[in-house]
PDB file of C-alpha atoms (C1' of nucleotides) in Angstrom:
ATOM      1  CA  MET V  25     -14.658  -3.567  17.920  1.00 66.00           C
ATOM      2  CA  LYS V  26     -15.807  -6.020  15.257  1.00 72.00           C
ATOM      3  CA  GLU V  27     -16.417  -3.861  12.268  1.00 90.00           C
ATOM      4  CA  THR V  28     -14.455  -2.264   9.494  1.00 95.00           C
ATOM      5  CA  PHE V  29     -13.149   1.250   9.972  1.00 96.00           C
ATOM      6  CA  GLY V  30     -15.610   2.428   7.332  1.00 96.00           C
ATOM      7  CA  GLU V  31     -18.514   0.884   9.177  1.00 96.00           C
ATOM      8  CA  TYR V  32     -17.242   2.499  12.345  1.00 96.00           C
ATOM      9  CA  ILE V  33     -17.257   5.936  10.754  1.00 97.00           C
ATOM     10  CA  LYS V  34     -20.728   5.355   9.370  1.00 96.00           C
ATOM     11  CA  MET V  35     -21.933   4.354  12.841  1.00 96.00           C
ATOM     12  CA  LEU V  36     -20.409   7.479  14.358  1.00 96.00           C
ATOM     13  CA  ARG V  37     -21.894   9.650  11.654  1.00 96.00           C
ATOM     14  CA  THR V  38     -25.421   8.246  11.817  1.00 96.00           C
ATOM     15  CA  THR V  39     -25.605   8.149  15.613  1.00 95.00           C
ATOM     16  CA  HIS V  40     -24.662  11.812  15.601  1.00 96.00           C
ATOM     17  CA  GLY V  41     -27.272  12.552  12.988  1.00 95.00           C
ATOM     18  CA  TYR V  42     -24.888  13.803  10.332  1.00 96.00           C
ATOM     19  CA  THR V  43     -25.345  13.417   6.599  1.00 96.00           C
ATOM     20  CA  LEU V  44     -22.395  12.504   4.400  1.00 96.00           C
ATOM     21  CA  THR V  45     -22.213  16.088   3.237  1.00 96.00           C
ATOM     22  CA  GLN V  46     -22.129  17.424   6.783  1.00 96.00           C
ATOM     23  CA  LEU V  47     -19.439  15.063   8.059  1.00 97.00           C
ATOM     24  CA  ALA V  48     -17.426  15.389   4.879  1.00 96.00           C
ATOM     25  CA  GLY V  49     -17.496  19.135   5.427  1.00 95.00           C
ATOM     26  CA  LEU V  50     -16.196  18.793   8.962  1.00 95.00           C
ATOM     27  CA  LEU V  51     -13.435  16.459   7.799  1.00 96.00           C
ATOM     28  CA  ASP V  52     -12.713  18.542   4.729  1.00 95.00           C
ATOM     29  CA  ILE V  53     -13.134  15.706   2.264  1.00 96.00           C
ATOM     30  CA  ASP V  54     -15.473  15.023  -0.634  1.00 96.00           C
ATOM     31  CA  PHE V  55     -18.809  13.533   0.465  1.00 97.00           C
ATOM     32  CA  ALA V  56     -18.822  11.047  -2.427  1.00 97.00           C
ATOM     33  CA  ASN V  57     -15.458   9.742  -1.300  1.00 97.00           C
ATOM     34  CA  LEU V  58     -16.623   9.566   2.293  1.00 97.00           C
ATOM     35  CA  SER V  59     -19.392   7.301   1.035  1.00 97.00           C
ATOM     36  CA  ARG V  60     -16.758   5.082  -0.571  1.00 97.00           C
ATOM     37  CA  ILE V  61     -14.769   5.065   2.661  1.00 97.00           C
ATOM     38  CA  GLU V  62     -17.789   3.978   4.660  1.00 97.00           C
ATOM     39  CA  ASN V  63     -18.448   1.212   2.190  1.00 96.00           C
ATOM     40  CA  GLY V  64     -14.877  -0.035   2.211  1.00 95.00           C
ATOM     41  CA  ILE V  65     -14.113   0.952  -1.369  1.00 95.00           C
ATOM     42  CA  ARG V  66     -11.490   3.512  -0.373  1.00 96.00           C
ATOM     43  CA  ASP V  67      -9.338   3.933   2.694  1.00 96.00           C
ATOM     44  CA  PHE V  68      -9.729   6.717   5.177  1.00 96.00           C
ATOM     45  CA  ASP V  69      -6.762   9.047   4.967  1.00 94.00           C
ATOM     46  CA  LYS V  70      -4.518   8.442   7.986  1.00 93.00           C
ATOM     47  CA  LYS V  71      -3.677  12.134   8.155  1.00 91.00           C
ATOM     48  CA  LYS V  72      -7.330  12.928   8.844  1.00 93.00           C
ATOM     49  CA  LEU V  73      -7.485  10.756  11.978  1.00 95.00           C
ATOM     50  CA  SER V  74      -6.871  13.671  14.333  1.00 94.00           C
ATOM     51  CA  LYS V  75      -9.711  15.604  12.728  1.00 94.00           C
ATOM     52  CA  LEU V  76     -11.987  12.598  13.051  1.00 96.00           C
ATOM     53  CA  ALA V  77     -11.081  12.249  16.725  1.00 96.00           C
ATOM     54  CA  GLU V  78     -11.812  15.936  17.199  1.00 94.00           C
ATOM     55  CA  VAL V  79     -15.197  15.852  15.507  1.00 95.00           C
ATOM     56  CA  PHE V  80     -16.438  12.961  17.622  1.00 96.00           C
ATOM     57  CA  SER V  81     -14.391  13.659  20.778  1.00 96.00           C
ATOM     58  CA  LEU V  82     -12.555  10.372  20.564  1.00 96.00           C
ATOM     59  CA  ASN V  83      -9.271   9.379  22.163  1.00 96.00           C
ATOM     60  CA  ILE V  84      -6.714   9.781  19.402  1.00 95.00           C
ATOM     61  CA  GLU V  85      -4.502   6.879  20.462  1.00 94.00           C
ATOM     62  CA  ALA V  86      -7.469   4.509  20.613  1.00 95.00           C
ATOM     63  CA  LEU V  87      -8.611   5.724  17.206  1.00 96.00           C
ATOM     64  CA  GLN V  88      -5.167   5.225  15.736  1.00 95.00           C
ATOM     65  CA  ASP V  89      -5.182   1.672  17.077  1.00 95.00           C
ATOM     66  CA  GLU V  90      -8.599   1.093  15.536  1.00 95.00           C
ATOM     67  CA  TYR V  91      -7.217   2.307  12.258  1.00 96.00           C
ATOM     68  CA  ALA V  92      -4.002   0.292  12.433  1.00 96.00           C
ATOM     69  CA  SER V  93      -5.785  -2.923  13.376  1.00 96.00           C
ATOM     70  CA  ASP V  94      -8.263  -2.383  10.552  1.00 96.00           C
ATOM     71  CA  GLN V  95      -5.474  -1.922   8.028  1.00 96.00           C
ATOM     72  CA  LEU V  96      -3.713  -5.013   9.299  1.00 97.00           C
ATOM     73  CA  ALA V  97      -6.964  -7.013   9.202  1.00 96.00           C
ATOM     74  CA  LYS V  98      -7.468  -5.886   5.622  1.00 96.00           C
ATOM     75  CA  HIS V  99      -3.968  -7.021   4.732  1.00 96.00           C
ATOM     76  CA  MET V 100      -4.517 -10.369   6.429  1.00 96.00           C
ATOM     77  CA  TYR V 101      -7.838 -10.808   4.688  1.00 95.00           C
ATOM     78  CA  GLU V 102      -6.413  -9.934   1.286  1.00 93.00           C
ATOM     79  CA  ILE V 103      -3.632 -12.495   1.437  1.00 95.00           C
ATOM     80  CA  GLY V 104      -5.976 -15.189   2.783  1.00 93.00           C
ATOM     81  CA  CYS V 105      -3.908 -15.361   5.951  1.00 95.00           C
ATOM     82  CA  SER V 106      -4.077 -18.758   7.677  1.00 96.00           C
ATOM     83  CA  LYS V 107      -3.321 -19.277  11.379  1.00 96.00           C
ATOM     84  CA  GLU V 108      -0.052 -20.877  10.398  1.00 96.00           C
ATOM     85  CA  LEU V 109       0.988 -18.043   8.111  1.00 96.00           C
ATOM     86  CA  LEU V 110       0.120 -15.527  10.806  1.00 96.00           C
ATOM     87  CA  LYS V 111       2.276 -17.399  13.279  1.00 97.00           C
ATOM     88  CA  VAL V 112       5.213 -17.275  10.886  1.00 96.00           C
ATOM     89  CA  ALA V 113       4.614 -13.570  10.288  1.00 96.00           C
ATOM     90  CA  GLU V 114       4.624 -12.912  14.031  1.00 96.00           C
ATOM     91  CA  GLU V 115       7.987 -14.628  14.356  1.00 96.00           C
ATOM     92  CA  LYS V 116       9.335 -12.623  11.469  1.00 96.00           C
ATOM     93  CA  ALA V 117       8.037  -9.380  12.950  1.00 95.00           C
ATOM     94  CA  GLU V 118       9.800 -10.309  16.167  1.00 95.00           C
ATOM     95  CA  TYR V 119      12.964 -10.992  14.183  1.00 95.00           C
ATOM     96  CA  ARG V 120      12.751  -7.556  12.587  1.00 94.00           C
ATOM     97  CA  ARG V 121      12.479  -6.018  16.049  1.00 93.00           C
ATOM     98  CA  THR V 122      15.690  -7.757  17.100  1.00 91.00           C
ATOM     99  CA  LEU V 123      17.425  -6.455  13.971  1.00 83.00           C
ATOM    100  CA  LYS V 124      16.750  -2.807  14.634  1.00 73.00           C
ATOM    101  CA  LYS V 125      18.569  -2.580  17.950  1.00 60.00           C
TER     102      LYS V 125
ATOM    103  CA  MET N  25      12.283 -19.319   8.468  1.00 67.00           C
ATOM    104  CA  LYS N  26      13.451 -16.446  10.673  1.00 72.00           C
ATOM    105  CA  GLU N  27      14.859 -13.972   8.239  1.00 90.00           C
ATOM    106  CA  THR N  28      13.607 -11.250   5.948  1.00 95.00           C
ATOM    107  CA  PHE N  29      12.759 -12.120   2.377  1.00 96.00           C
ATOM    108  CA  GLY N  30      15.749 -10.083   1.239  1.00 96.00           C
ATOM    109  CA  GLU N  31      18.073 -12.015   3.510  1.00 96.00           C
ATOM    110  CA  TYR N  32      16.554 -15.219   2.184  1.00 96.00           C
ATOM    111  CA  ILE N  33      17.310 -14.218  -1.394  1.00 97.00           C
ATOM    112  CA  LYS N  34      20.845 -13.259  -0.450  1.00 96.00           C
ATOM    113  CA  MET N  35      21.326 -16.637   1.222  1.00 95.00           C
ATOM    114  CA  LEU N  36      20.029 -18.442  -1.871  1.00 96.00           C
ATOM    115  CA  ARG N  37      22.236 -16.352  -4.126  1.00 96.00           C
ATOM    116  CA  THR N  38      25.441 -16.758  -2.158  1.00 95.00           C
ATOM    117  CA  THR N  39      25.003 -20.483  -1.483  1.00 95.00           C
ATOM    118  CA  HIS N  40      24.607 -20.937  -5.222  1.00 95.00           C
ATOM    119  CA  GLY N  41      27.682 -18.851  -5.879  1.00 94.00           C
ATOM    120  CA  TYR N  42      25.959 -16.140  -7.872  1.00 96.00           C
ATOM    121  CA  THR N  43      26.942 -12.496  -7.955  1.00 96.00           C
ATOM    122  CA  LEU N  44      24.272  -9.800  -7.861  1.00 96.00           C
ATOM    123  CA  THR N  45      24.793  -9.233 -11.564  1.00 96.00           C
ATOM    124  CA  GLN N  46      24.337 -12.910 -12.363  1.00 96.00           C
ATOM    125  CA  LEU N  47      21.180 -13.411 -10.339  1.00 97.00           C
ATOM    126  CA  ALA N  48      19.762 -10.080 -11.439  1.00 96.00           C
ATOM    127  CA  GLY N  49      20.297 -11.239 -15.004  1.00 95.00           C
ATOM    128  CA  LEU N  50      18.399 -14.473 -14.373  1.00 95.00           C
ATOM    129  CA  LEU N  51      15.541 -12.581 -12.724  1.00 96.00           C
ATOM    130  CA  ASP N  52      15.624  -9.828 -15.306  1.00 95.00           C
ATOM    131  CA  ILE N  53      16.016  -7.000 -12.826  1.00 95.00           C
ATOM    132  CA  ASP N  54      18.669  -4.365 -12.185  1.00 96.00           C
ATOM    133  CA  PHE N  55      21.545  -5.618 -10.022  1.00 97.00           C
ATOM    134  CA  ALA N  56      21.666  -2.413  -8.006  1.00 97.00           C
ATOM    135  CA  ASN N  57      18.018  -2.828  -7.129  1.00 97.00           C
ATOM    136  CA  LEU N  58      18.556  -6.482  -6.269  1.00 97.00           C
ATOM    137  CA  SER N  59      21.136  -5.244  -3.772  1.00 97.00           C
ATOM    138  CA  ARG N  60      18.516  -2.954  -2.267  1.00 97.00           C
ATOM    139  CA  ILE N  61      16.041  -5.833  -2.116  1.00 97.00           C
ATOM    140  CA  GLU N  62      18.533  -8.028  -0.276  1.00 97.00           C
ATOM    141  CA  ASN N  63      19.175  -5.228   2.191  1.00 95.00           C
ATOM    142  CA  GLY N  64      15.500  -4.557   2.800  1.00 95.00           C
ATOM    143  CA  ILE N  65      15.481  -1.130   1.202  1.00 95.00           C
ATOM    144  CA  ARG N  66      13.127  -2.167  -1.557  1.00 96.00           C
ATOM    145  CA  ASP N  67      10.583  -4.940  -1.908  1.00 96.00           C
ATOM    146  CA  PHE N  68      10.976  -7.874  -4.209  1.00 96.00           C
ATOM    147  CA  ASP N  69       8.447  -7.648  -7.011  1.00 94.00           C
ATOM    148  CA  LYS N  70       5.672 -10.185  -6.368  1.00 93.00           C
ATOM    149  CA  LYS N  71       5.351 -10.842 -10.087  1.00 91.00           C
ATOM    150  CA  LYS N  72       8.907 -12.167 -10.142  1.00 93.00           C
ATOM    151  CA  LEU N  73       8.254 -14.886  -7.545  1.00 95.00           C
ATOM    152  CA  SER N  74       7.693 -17.591 -10.159  1.00 94.00           C
ATOM    153  CA  LYS N  75      10.999 -16.735 -11.803  1.00 94.00           C
ATOM    154  CA  LEU N  76      12.739 -16.860  -8.442  1.00 96.00           C
ATOM    155  CA  ALA N  77      11.214 -20.273  -7.719  1.00 96.00           C
ATOM    156  CA  GLU N  78      12.364 -21.449 -11.128  1.00 94.00           C
ATOM    157  CA  VAL N  79      15.939 -20.251 -10.730  1.00 95.00           C
ATOM    158  CA  PHE N  80      16.406 -21.996  -7.388  1.00 96.00           C
ATOM    159  CA  SER N  81      13.996 -24.923  -7.956  1.00 96.00           C
ATOM    160  CA  LEU N  82      11.745 -23.901  -5.085  1.00 96.00           C
ATOM    161  CA  ASN N  83       8.154 -24.838  -4.433  1.00 96.00           C
ATOM    162  CA  ILE N  84       6.162 -21.871  -5.647  1.00 95.00           C
ATOM    163  CA  GLU N  85       3.398 -22.104  -3.040  1.00 95.00           C
ATOM    164  CA  ALA N  86       5.931 -22.263  -0.203  1.00 95.00           C
ATOM    165  CA  LEU N  87       7.780 -19.304  -1.696  1.00 96.00           C
ATOM    166  CA  GLN N  88       4.578 -17.301  -2.007  1.00 95.00           C
ATOM    167  CA  ASP N  89       3.860 -18.014   1.662  1.00 95.00           C
ATOM    168  CA  GLU N  90       7.373 -16.868   2.575  1.00 95.00           C
ATOM    169  CA  TYR N  91       6.748 -13.690   0.693  1.00 96.00           C
ATOM    170  CA  ALA N  92       3.272 -13.073   2.126  1.00 96.00           C
ATOM    171  CA  SER N  93       4.402 -13.691   5.705  1.00 96.00           C
ATOM    172  CA  ASP N  94       7.362 -11.387   5.180  1.00 96.00           C
ATOM    173  CA  GLN N  95       5.133  -8.609   3.893  1.00 96.00           C
ATOM    174  CA  LEU N  96       2.761  -9.072   6.799  1.00 97.00           C
ATOM    175  CA  ALA N  97       5.652  -9.098   9.276  1.00 96.00           C
ATOM    176  CA  LYS N  98       6.929  -5.882   7.746  1.00 96.00           C
ATOM    177  CA  HIS N  99       3.492  -4.313   8.131  1.00 96.00           C
ATOM    178  CA  MET N 100       3.269  -5.482  11.749  1.00 96.00           C
ATOM    179  CA  TYR N 101       6.731  -4.175  12.461  1.00 95.00           C
ATOM    180  CA  GLU N 102       6.051  -0.813  10.876  1.00 93.00           C
ATOM    181  CA  ILE N 103       2.933  -0.123  12.932  1.00 94.00           C
ATOM    182  CA  GLY N 104       4.622  -1.324  16.134  1.00 93.00           C
ATOM    183  CA  CYS N 105       2.054  -4.067  16.422  1.00 95.00           C
ATOM    184  CA  SER N 106       1.438  -5.210  20.014  1.00 96.00           C
ATOM    185  CA  LYS N 107       0.008  -8.627  20.917  1.00 96.00           C
ATOM    186  CA  GLU N 108      -3.244  -6.932  21.786  1.00 96.00           C
ATOM    187  CA  LEU N 109      -3.464  -5.032  18.539  1.00 96.00           C
ATOM    188  CA  LEU N 110      -2.722  -8.206  16.612  1.00 96.00           C
ATOM    189  CA  LYS N 111      -5.507 -10.000  18.426  1.00 97.00           C
ATOM    190  CA  VAL N 112      -7.955  -7.263  17.467  1.00 96.00           C
ATOM    191  CA  ALA N 113      -6.739  -7.383  13.875  1.00 96.00           C
ATOM    192  CA  GLU N 114      -7.284 -11.153  13.774  1.00 96.00           C
ATOM    193  CA  GLU N 115     -10.867 -10.700  14.919  1.00 96.00           C
ATOM    194  CA  LYS N 116     -11.409  -8.026  12.333  1.00 96.00           C
ATOM    195  CA  ALA N 117      -9.925 -10.205   9.601  1.00 95.00           C
ATOM    196  CA  GLU N 118     -12.324 -12.950  10.664  1.00 95.00           C
ATOM    197  CA  TYR N 119     -15.160 -10.440  10.524  1.00 95.00           C
ATOM    198  CA  ARG N 120     -14.194  -9.490   6.980  1.00 94.00           C
ATOM    199  CA  ARG N 121     -14.302 -13.166   6.018  1.00 93.00           C
ATOM    200  CA  THR N 122     -17.853 -13.458   7.312  1.00 92.00           C
ATOM    201  CA  LEU N 123     -18.853 -10.373   5.313  1.00 84.00           C
ATOM    202  CA  LYS N 124     -17.791 -11.724   1.951  1.00 74.00           C
ATOM    203  CA  LYS N 125     -20.097 -14.731   1.873  1.00 62.00           C
TER     204      LYS N 125
ATOM    205  C1'  DG K  16      46.830  -1.190  -6.193  1.00 71.20           C
ATOM    206  C1'  DT K  17      43.306  -2.939  -9.001  1.00 71.20           C
ATOM    207  C1'  DA K  18      39.560  -5.543 -10.588  1.00 71.20           C
ATOM    208  C1'  DA K  19      35.191  -7.481  -9.277  1.00 71.20           C
ATOM    209  C1'  DA K  20      31.368  -6.978  -6.476  1.00 71.20           C
ATOM    210  C1'  DT K  21      28.332  -4.393  -3.842  1.00 71.20           C
ATOM    211  C1'  DT K  22      26.126  -0.325  -2.214  1.00 71.20           C
ATOM    212  C1'  DT K  23      24.351   4.255  -2.668  1.00 71.20           C
ATOM    213  C1'  DG K  24      22.568   8.457  -5.406  1.00 71.20           C
ATOM    214  C1'  DT K  25      19.479  10.136  -8.500  1.00 71.20           C
ATOM    215  C1'  DC K  26      15.663  10.767 -11.346  1.00 71.20           C
ATOM    216  C1'  DA K  27      12.389   9.680 -14.926  1.00 71.20           C
ATOM    217  C1'  DA K  28       8.714   6.200 -15.944  1.00 71.20           C
ATOM    218  C1'  DA K  29       5.070   3.418 -14.350  1.00 71.20           C
ATOM    219  C1'  DG K  30       1.597   2.449 -11.072  1.00 71.20           C
ATOM    220  C1'  DA K  31      -1.512   3.335  -7.357  1.00 71.20           C
ATOM    221  C1'  DT K  32      -4.214   6.507  -4.615  1.00 71.20           C
ATOM    222  C1'  DT K  33      -6.850  10.562  -3.867  1.00 71.20           C
ATOM    223  C1'  DG K  34      -9.653  14.770  -4.928  1.00 71.20           C
ATOM    224  C1'  DA K  35     -13.223  16.579  -7.458  1.00 71.20           C
ATOM    225  C1'  DC K  36     -17.416  16.993  -9.699  1.00 71.20           C
ATOM    226  C1'  DA K  37     -21.195  14.899 -12.541  1.00 71.20           C
ATOM    227  C1'  DA K  38     -24.727  11.745 -12.867  1.00 71.20           C
ATOM    228  C1'  DA K  39     -27.497   7.965 -11.362  1.00 71.20           C
ATOM    229  C1'  DA K  40     -29.870   5.529  -7.759  1.00 71.20           C
ATOM    230  C1'  DT K  41     -32.180   5.165  -3.434  1.00 71.20           C
ATOM    231  C1'  DG K  42     -35.365   6.572   0.030  1.00 71.20           C
ATOM    232  C1'  DA K  43     -38.606   9.267   2.792  1.00 71.20           C
ATOM    233  C1'  DA K  44     -42.471  12.418   2.929  1.00 71.20           C
ATOM    234  C1'  DT K  45     -46.520  13.904   1.352  1.00 71.20           C
TER     235       DT K  45
ATOM    236  C1'  DA W  16     -46.116   9.178  -8.193  1.00 71.20           C
ATOM    237  C1'  DT W  17     -43.378  13.417  -7.680  1.00 71.20           C
ATOM    238  C1'  DT W  18     -40.234  15.842  -5.331  1.00 71.20           C
ATOM    239  C1'  DC W  19     -36.343  16.708  -2.535  1.00 71.20           C
ATOM    240  C1'  DA W  20     -32.512  15.046   0.303  1.00 71.20           C
ATOM    241  C1'  DT W  21     -29.211  11.682   0.583  1.00 71.20           C
ATOM    242  C1'  DT W  22     -26.275   8.227  -0.926  1.00 71.20           C
ATOM    243  C1'  DT W  23     -23.845   5.683  -4.378  1.00 71.20           C
ATOM    244  C1'  DT W  24     -21.388   5.144  -8.619  1.00 71.20           C
ATOM    245  C1'  DG W  25     -18.565   6.851 -12.806  1.00 71.20           C
ATOM    246  C1'  DT W  26     -14.806   9.157 -14.386  1.00 71.20           C
ATOM    247  C1'  DC W  27     -10.512  11.358 -14.755  1.00 71.20           C
ATOM    248  C1'  DA W  28      -6.867  14.566 -13.718  1.00 71.20           C
ATOM    249  C1'  DA W  29      -3.682  15.516  -9.902  1.00 71.20           C
ATOM    250  C1'  DT W  30      -0.749  13.758  -6.502  1.00 71.20           C
ATOM    251  C1'  DC W  31       1.835  10.481  -4.145  1.00 71.20           C
ATOM    252  C1'  DT W  32       4.495   6.114  -4.211  1.00 71.20           C
ATOM    253  C1'  DT W  33       7.101   2.572  -6.222  1.00 71.20           C
ATOM    254  C1'  DT W  34      10.074   0.796  -9.668  1.00 71.20           C
ATOM    255  C1'  DG W  35      13.608   0.773 -13.449  1.00 71.20           C
ATOM    256  C1'  DA W  36      17.767   2.411 -14.987  1.00 71.20           C
ATOM    257  C1'  DC W  37      22.324   3.910 -15.059  1.00 71.20           C
ATOM    258  C1'  DA W  38      26.220   6.491 -12.809  1.00 71.20           C
ATOM    259  C1'  DA W  39      29.207   6.959  -9.130  1.00 71.20           C
ATOM    260  C1'  DA W  40      31.137   5.667  -4.791  1.00 71.20           C
ATOM    261  C1'  DT W  41      32.451   2.207  -1.638  1.00 71.20           C
ATOM    262  C1'  DT W  42      33.858  -2.222  -0.154  1.00 71.20           C
ATOM    263  C1'  DT W  43      36.052  -6.691  -0.667  1.00 71.20           C
ATOM    264  C1'  DA W  44      39.402 -10.109  -2.260  1.00 71.20           C
ATOM    265  C1'  DC W  45      43.422 -10.908  -4.448  1.00 71.20           C
TER     266       DC W  45
END
DNA sequence: GTAAATTTGTCAAAGATTGACAAAATGAAT
DNA sequence: ATTCATTTTGTCAATCTTTGACAAATTTAC
């Protein structure tokens, strides 16, 4: 899925014909902040993922992966992550895995 | 470099024969917290990277990359990042790059 | 044993994120 | 062009997280 998590939510919302107010109500969040989430200004609250999955009948594990990959992509984007830096990070992540065993 | 940033600092400190108190003094941080940083309990403060580079005569850009890759590795480790998830994240990071132009 | 060094405990201060509501802007319909 | 619904932006207090600071406990080296 090549879109931000916010764009994904907006797609879900519009294809289901919901307004911000309606979806925000179902998710129990402020509609103005949902707007910010869709536009990438704020993050979607991780704790609300299960509710989001419920509302749109999505697989929760898949949704969590969408979320996690989006957060990681954001991190990578923010640090201006080159291929080389990513490679180093992968090795270091692997190293951390070896540590905790 | 296959170690955490904290381990890297500890290596630098010990090879230079500094105690926690001494290095903490040079970096202007609390020695107890430096201990936590070395042991991965707390993060090194990004804003102190230039001071760290100064103290050990390190290339600042290389040090910043060490730091960034460590932070990314930590993030990857924390979410239990699989190869597949990382691949998706890379694509999403690329997508974000295309957006901001 | 003890002195130095390191680690752990704790908590207040600083910083970042989120919730909430108001107000402004956009857009669609007529 | 006016109105009404919707979306976006502004603001700020509340909440959550991180950091700084110092005390106390533990470990290490002699």
